[in-house]
């Protein structure tokens, strides 16, 4: 336990020789150091998971996790160790405000990958829906590319079909009239195959030939429409069906989930606020804790250093003035000797 406490004291950024002169402060700084250490550990896990979702490379994820965790650990350690207890709380709060803002920013960055892990099952289900929507959009874009041509051909086929129906009705009527002329049930009422029948039969044959021409054009347009549909189908088949599983896609899915589900939105906020509380805890502990013996010793040490610096500066100034005065006196003496000689 003593070794663990010693490790956490090192993590707190406190000056250990001076802290040993104030043993009552050790537990407080050990707690601050533990918070800083575990914040760095969570940052390492968060950064490693974030990189794993992007590159799927274990060695890269582990390396980035170590670098990211050490960076956050060192930054938190500097933030806490750079705060000094003052006699005025307002001055301390003003000095701590930029550190609190930085701590909140770090907490938000750390919490986001872990939120993705917590809601992983829900995000996977949402990613499936997003994939389907993406594929549907791609298919619609391919269809829109040929939609105008396909619509034009369908309109022509529809108009041609109406004309074919009219022409077929006309041919059938002419065929009936010719047949009635032939068997004497209509027309001249004379049963024969004379000139009148031949003329009516020619009209019916002409109508049949026109109908055949229309039907041939209809088949050509149908083949053209089938070719367009085949091209659309081939374009849809050639679309890349890669799965959506990147870091940005997961963030997008999480945003959709929090937008559509109130429980997930509240849980997301609670997780982020938890990390904000953990990250800002050392700063607030240092801010609200009363001034202790360690702070007095640290202030005395800083005051001694400042006084030593001022004394050294004054001594150097005095020595400089003495050298200047001595050189001035020597110069005046040499000048007098020169004048007398």
mmCIF file with all atom_site columns, C-alpha atoms in Angstrom, residues 5 22-23 53 78 178 229 231 287 314 336:
data_model
loop_
_atom_site.group_PDB
_atom_site.id
_atom_site.type_symbol
_atom_site.label_atom_id
_atom_site.label_alt_id
_atom_site.label_comp_id
_atom_site.label_asym_id
_atom_site.label_entity_id
_atom_site.label_seq_id
_atom_site.pdbx_PDB_ins_code
_atom_site.Cartn_x
_atom_site.Cartn_y
_atom_site.Cartn_z
_atom_site.occupancy
_atom_site.B_iso_or_equiv
_atom_site.pdbx_formal_charge
_atom_site.auth_seq_id
_atom_site.auth_comp_id
_atom_site.auth_asym_id
_atom_site.auth_atom_id
_atom_site.pdbx_PDB_model_num
ATOM 1  C CA . UNK A 1 5   ? 0.506   5.617  -2.352  1.00 0.00 ? 5   UNK A CA 1
ATOM 2  C CA . UNK A 1 22  ? 3.608   17.962 5.626   1.00 0.00 ? 22  UNK A CA 1
ATOM 3  C CA . UNK A 1 23  ? 2.419   14.341 6.162   1.00 0.00 ? 23  UNK A CA 1
ATOM 4  C CA . UNK A 1 53  ? -12.625 0.867  -35.090 1.00 0.00 ? 53  UNK A CA 1
ATOM 5  C CA . UNK A 1 78  ? 0.510   19.575 -15.333 1.00 0.00 ? 78  UNK A CA 1
ATOM 6  C CA . UNK A 1 178 ? -65.602 -7.992 -96.406 1.00 0.00 ? 178 UNK A CA 1
ATOM 7  C CA . UNK A 1 229 ? -33.974 -1.778 -67.749 1.00 0.00 ? 229 UNK A CA 1
ATOM 8  C CA . UNK A 1 231 ? -28.605 -1.328 -68.169 1.00 0.00 ? 231 UNK A CA 1
ATOM 9  C CA . UNK A 1 287 ? -9.629  24.546 -5.715  1.00 0.00 ? 287 UNK A CA 1
ATOM 10 C CA . UNK A 1 314 ? 21.205  43.386 -6.593  1.00 0.00 ? 314 UNK A CA 1
ATOM 11 C CA . UNK A 1 336 ? 45.814  63.608 -14.633 1.00 0.00 ? 336 UNK A CA 1
#
